[in-house]
XYZ file of C-alpha atoms in Angstrom:
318
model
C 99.594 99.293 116.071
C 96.585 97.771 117.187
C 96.626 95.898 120.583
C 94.055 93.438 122.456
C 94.402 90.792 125.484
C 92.356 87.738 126.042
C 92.305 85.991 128.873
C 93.025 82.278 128.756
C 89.875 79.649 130.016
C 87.901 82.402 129.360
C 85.686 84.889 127.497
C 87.430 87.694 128.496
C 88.724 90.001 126.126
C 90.311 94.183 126.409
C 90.623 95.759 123.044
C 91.674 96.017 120.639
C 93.198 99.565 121.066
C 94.768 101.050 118.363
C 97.919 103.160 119.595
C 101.243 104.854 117.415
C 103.666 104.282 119.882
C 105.395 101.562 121.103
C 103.845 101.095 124.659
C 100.330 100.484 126.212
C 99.003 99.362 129.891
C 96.149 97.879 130.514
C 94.527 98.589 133.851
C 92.559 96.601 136.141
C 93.130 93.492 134.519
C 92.106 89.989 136.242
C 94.894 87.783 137.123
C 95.349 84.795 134.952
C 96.753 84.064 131.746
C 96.741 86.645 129.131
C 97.377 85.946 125.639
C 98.494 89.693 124.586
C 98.479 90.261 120.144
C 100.128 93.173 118.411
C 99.221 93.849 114.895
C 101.014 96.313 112.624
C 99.547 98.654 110.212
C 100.753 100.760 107.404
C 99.578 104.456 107.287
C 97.706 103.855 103.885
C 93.508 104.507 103.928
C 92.350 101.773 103.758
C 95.374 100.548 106.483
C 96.902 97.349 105.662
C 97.833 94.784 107.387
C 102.128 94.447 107.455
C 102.752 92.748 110.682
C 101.617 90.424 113.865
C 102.602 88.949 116.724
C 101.795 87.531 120.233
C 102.607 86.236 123.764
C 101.313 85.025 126.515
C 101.695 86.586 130.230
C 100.961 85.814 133.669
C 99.194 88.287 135.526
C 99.730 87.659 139.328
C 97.513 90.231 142.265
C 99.739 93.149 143.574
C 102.145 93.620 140.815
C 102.573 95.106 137.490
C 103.427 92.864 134.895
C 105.624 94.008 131.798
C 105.642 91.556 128.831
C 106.890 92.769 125.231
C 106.161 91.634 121.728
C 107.592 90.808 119.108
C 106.514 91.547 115.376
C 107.162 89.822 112.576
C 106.349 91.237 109.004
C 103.400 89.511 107.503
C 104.892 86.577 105.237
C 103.003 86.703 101.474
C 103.415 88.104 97.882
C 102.020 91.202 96.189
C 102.221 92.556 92.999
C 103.975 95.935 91.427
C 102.545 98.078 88.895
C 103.810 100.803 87.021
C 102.839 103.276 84.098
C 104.790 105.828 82.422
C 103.046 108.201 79.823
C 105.275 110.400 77.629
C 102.343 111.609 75.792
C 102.877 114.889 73.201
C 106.741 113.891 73.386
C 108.484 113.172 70.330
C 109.385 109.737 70.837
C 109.209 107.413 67.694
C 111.010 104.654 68.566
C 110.108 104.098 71.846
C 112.054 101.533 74.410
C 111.490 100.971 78.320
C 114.584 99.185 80.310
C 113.506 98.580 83.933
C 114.966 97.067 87.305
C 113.328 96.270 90.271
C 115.862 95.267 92.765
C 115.135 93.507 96.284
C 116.450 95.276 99.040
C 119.473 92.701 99.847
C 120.270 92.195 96.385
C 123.951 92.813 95.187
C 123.152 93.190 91.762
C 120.386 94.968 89.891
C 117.425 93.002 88.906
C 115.964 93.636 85.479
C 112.266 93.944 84.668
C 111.502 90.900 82.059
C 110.977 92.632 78.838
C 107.323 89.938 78.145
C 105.995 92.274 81.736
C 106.387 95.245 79.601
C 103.814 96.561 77.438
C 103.859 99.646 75.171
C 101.065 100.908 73.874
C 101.514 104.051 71.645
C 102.959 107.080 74.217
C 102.421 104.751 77.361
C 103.784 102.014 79.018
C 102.763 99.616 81.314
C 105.411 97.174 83.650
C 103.231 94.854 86.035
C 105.244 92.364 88.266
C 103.469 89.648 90.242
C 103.969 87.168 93.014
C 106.715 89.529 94.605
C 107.520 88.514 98.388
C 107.219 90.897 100.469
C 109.225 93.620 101.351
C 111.554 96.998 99.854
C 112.816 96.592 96.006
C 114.315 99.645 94.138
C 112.817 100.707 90.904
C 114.657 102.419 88.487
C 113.774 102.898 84.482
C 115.396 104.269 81.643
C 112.865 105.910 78.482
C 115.105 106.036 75.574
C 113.987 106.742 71.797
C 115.879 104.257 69.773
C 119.196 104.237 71.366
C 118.744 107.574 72.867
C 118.013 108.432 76.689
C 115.258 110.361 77.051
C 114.022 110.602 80.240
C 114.909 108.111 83.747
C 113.743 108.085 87.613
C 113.871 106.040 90.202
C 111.524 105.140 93.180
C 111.591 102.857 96.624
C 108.662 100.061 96.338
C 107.223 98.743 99.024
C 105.044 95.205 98.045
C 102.759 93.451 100.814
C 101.035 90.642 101.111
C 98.189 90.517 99.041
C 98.506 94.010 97.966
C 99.170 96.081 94.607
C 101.706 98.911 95.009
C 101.485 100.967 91.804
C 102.926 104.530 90.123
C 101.699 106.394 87.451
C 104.488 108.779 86.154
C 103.951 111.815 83.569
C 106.589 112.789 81.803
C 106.301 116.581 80.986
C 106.191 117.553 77.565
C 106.869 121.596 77.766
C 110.671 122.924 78.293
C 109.342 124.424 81.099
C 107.601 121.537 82.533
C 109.929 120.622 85.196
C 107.746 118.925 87.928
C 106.710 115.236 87.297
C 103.518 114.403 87.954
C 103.535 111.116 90.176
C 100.532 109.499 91.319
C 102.009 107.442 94.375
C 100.688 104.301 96.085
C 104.211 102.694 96.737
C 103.211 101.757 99.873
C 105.654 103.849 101.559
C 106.267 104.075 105.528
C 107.378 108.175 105.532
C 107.037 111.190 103.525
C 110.573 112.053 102.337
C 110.870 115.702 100.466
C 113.454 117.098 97.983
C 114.259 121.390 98.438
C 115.844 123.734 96.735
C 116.104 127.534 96.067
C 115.572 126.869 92.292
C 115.043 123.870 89.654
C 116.054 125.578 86.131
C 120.361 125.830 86.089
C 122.119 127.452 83.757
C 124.354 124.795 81.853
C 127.107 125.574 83.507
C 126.280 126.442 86.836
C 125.560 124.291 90.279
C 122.926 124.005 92.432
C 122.102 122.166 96.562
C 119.005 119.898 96.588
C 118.316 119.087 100.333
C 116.064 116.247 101.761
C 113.780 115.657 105.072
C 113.977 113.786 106.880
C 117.679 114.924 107.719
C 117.819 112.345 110.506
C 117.919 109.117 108.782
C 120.509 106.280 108.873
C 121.211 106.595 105.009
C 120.726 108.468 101.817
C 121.365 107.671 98.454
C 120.727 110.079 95.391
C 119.878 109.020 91.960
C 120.283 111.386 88.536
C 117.739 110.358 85.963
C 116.610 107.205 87.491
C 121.213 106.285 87.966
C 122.570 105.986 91.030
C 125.088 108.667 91.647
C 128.176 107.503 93.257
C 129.281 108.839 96.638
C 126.226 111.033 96.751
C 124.671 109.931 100.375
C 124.455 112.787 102.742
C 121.460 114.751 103.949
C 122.097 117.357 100.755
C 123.686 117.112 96.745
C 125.276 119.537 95.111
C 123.967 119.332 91.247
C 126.936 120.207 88.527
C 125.084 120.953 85.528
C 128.761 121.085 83.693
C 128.573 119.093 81.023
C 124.747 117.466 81.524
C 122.394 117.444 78.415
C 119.838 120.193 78.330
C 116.225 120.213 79.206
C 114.013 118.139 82.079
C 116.133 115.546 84.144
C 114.619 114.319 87.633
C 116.776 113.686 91.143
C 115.333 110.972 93.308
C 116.958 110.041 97.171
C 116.287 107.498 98.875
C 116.092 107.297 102.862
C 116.856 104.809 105.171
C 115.344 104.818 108.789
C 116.963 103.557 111.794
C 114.252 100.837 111.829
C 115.153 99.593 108.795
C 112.197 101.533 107.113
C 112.895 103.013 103.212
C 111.066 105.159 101.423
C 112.040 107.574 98.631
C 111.185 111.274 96.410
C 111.846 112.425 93.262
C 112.325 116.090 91.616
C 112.542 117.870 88.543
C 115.011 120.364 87.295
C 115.614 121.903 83.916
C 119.295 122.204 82.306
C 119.024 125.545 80.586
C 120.986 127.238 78.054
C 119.900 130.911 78.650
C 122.608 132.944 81.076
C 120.536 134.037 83.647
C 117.133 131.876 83.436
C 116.244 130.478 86.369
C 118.876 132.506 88.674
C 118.721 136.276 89.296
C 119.908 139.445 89.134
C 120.730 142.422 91.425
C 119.793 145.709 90.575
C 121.607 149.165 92.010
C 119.756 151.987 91.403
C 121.326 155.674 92.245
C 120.120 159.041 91.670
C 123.307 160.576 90.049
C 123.405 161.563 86.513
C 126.728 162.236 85.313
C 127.741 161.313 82.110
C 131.120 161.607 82.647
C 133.100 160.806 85.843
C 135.600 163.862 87.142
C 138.454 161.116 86.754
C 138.231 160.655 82.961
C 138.397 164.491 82.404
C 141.164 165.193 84.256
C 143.529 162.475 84.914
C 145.300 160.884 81.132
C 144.132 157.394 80.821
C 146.798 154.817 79.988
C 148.914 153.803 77.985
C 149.108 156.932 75.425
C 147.466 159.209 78.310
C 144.991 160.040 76.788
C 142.525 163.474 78.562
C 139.335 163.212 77.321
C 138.114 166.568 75.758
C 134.385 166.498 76.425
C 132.067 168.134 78.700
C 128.457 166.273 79.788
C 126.491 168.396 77.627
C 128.446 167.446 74.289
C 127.464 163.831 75.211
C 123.989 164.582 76.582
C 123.344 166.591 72.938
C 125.032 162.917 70.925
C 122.709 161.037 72.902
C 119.624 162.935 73.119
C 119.071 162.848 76.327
């Protein structure tokens, strides 16, 4: 916030201080009337601009005088851009489906196909004269009629201001992180953890999120909103889910009313054992033959096996 004071009937002015929390006093003030303005600023470089307000207080000798203020978001329209660039994928037929959804919205918005543009492996979706405040982006990549790659982000749009995204979608079967160049105009850093990001097909694995304080989550799967999935952690069922790169997304409500979102990568992989690991026991006995199966019949036609260690040492060469 930034803060200053000026002093009605006169050229008397204190500040303007900038502060980030939600109080400030300003000593040895003249008595009078103060007109006292707050301004609100986003934690972008350059800062912008997202809120102001103002009051006016009587300041009377011998006492402290407490005044608060309130601040309204700055009223306006801004515009959205996006690009997505699937270069060195094999995508021939290539088709973008987008929505960008206002925060209060009960249905999904979609993106007009005419703010779409395509241009061999890249695409383009710019959105203007949005009013300001929180929309939800999601998209859907497919080749033909084919889904090939989805995410979803939150989008922040301000007066006057361009929030924009450039996305990468990786082209290696290994590439699992998604390069995101970010100016969404987000209020918080939100992060996605977890103790791995390739599954076996058939296997599960806990993505967690921080903040863990918030007032509400919601997870998306490829840019889809997965239903029920809005606690502080989501447990990932790769049962059934097509192999190769897929991306999680949450997004996180503050108690302010703040959103922001993050997105991460994983890999669906068909190799037992890639991407998990194994425990190894290592012992420094060397029989080839336990006591047990030389002396004791083994079931059902009880069965003694007739063979000492050095038989099987001599078959095997140790």
């Amino acid at each position: 916030y930034r803060v200053m004071a000026e002093r009605v009937g006169s050229s008397e002015v204190l500040g303007p201080v900038d502060i980030s929390g939600e109080t400030y006093t300003f000593t040895g003030i003249l008595t009078g009337n103060w007109v006292i303005t707050v301004e609100a600023y986003n934690n972008d470089s350059p800062r912008v601009l997202i809120g102001r307000g103002s009051t006016t207080v009587a300041v009377v000798p011998g006492s402290i005088t407490e005044t608060s203020v309130s601040v309204t978001p700055v009223s306006g329209n801004g515009t959205f851009i996006f690009t997505l660039d699937w270069t060195g994928n094999l995508i021939d037929a290539p088709i973008l489906e987008a929505y960008l959804t206002p925060e209060n919205a009960s249905i999904p918005v979609a993106v007009d196909p005419g703010a779409i543009s395509i241009s061999a492996s890249t695409a383009t979706i710019t959105v203007a004269d949005l009013p300001t405040g929180y929309y939800d982006f999601n998209y859907a990549l497919k080749n033909g009629e084919q889904a090939f790659a989805g995410n979803f982000h939150e989008v922040r749009i301000l007066a006057g201001q361009d929030s924009s995204a450039t996305e990468i979608v990786p082209v290696s079967s290994l590439g699992i992180s998604v390069s995101i160049v970010n100016n969404l105009r987000n209020p918080f850093d939100v992060f996605i953890s977890s103790e791995d990001y390739v599954l076996e097909c058939a296997n599960t694995q806990t993505f967690f999120v921080a903040p863990a304080d918030a007032a509400a989550y919601q997870w998306y799967l490829d840019g889809m909103v997965i239903a029920g999935a809005n606690e502080t952690s989501y447990e990932l069922d790769g049962e059934g889910m097509s192999l190769g790169g897929h991306t999680l997304a949450v997004r996180v409500e503050q108690f302010d009313g703040s959103i922001s979102s993050a997105t991460a990568a994983f890999e669906i992989d068909p190799i037992v054992g890639r991407g998990g690991w194994v425990h190894l026991l290592f012992t420094n006995k060397d029989d080839r033959l336990p006591e047990f199966f030389s002396e004791e019949p083994i079931a059902p036609h009880n069965v003694v096996w007739d063979i000492s260690d050095e038989a099987i040492d001599s078959f095997w060469d140790f």
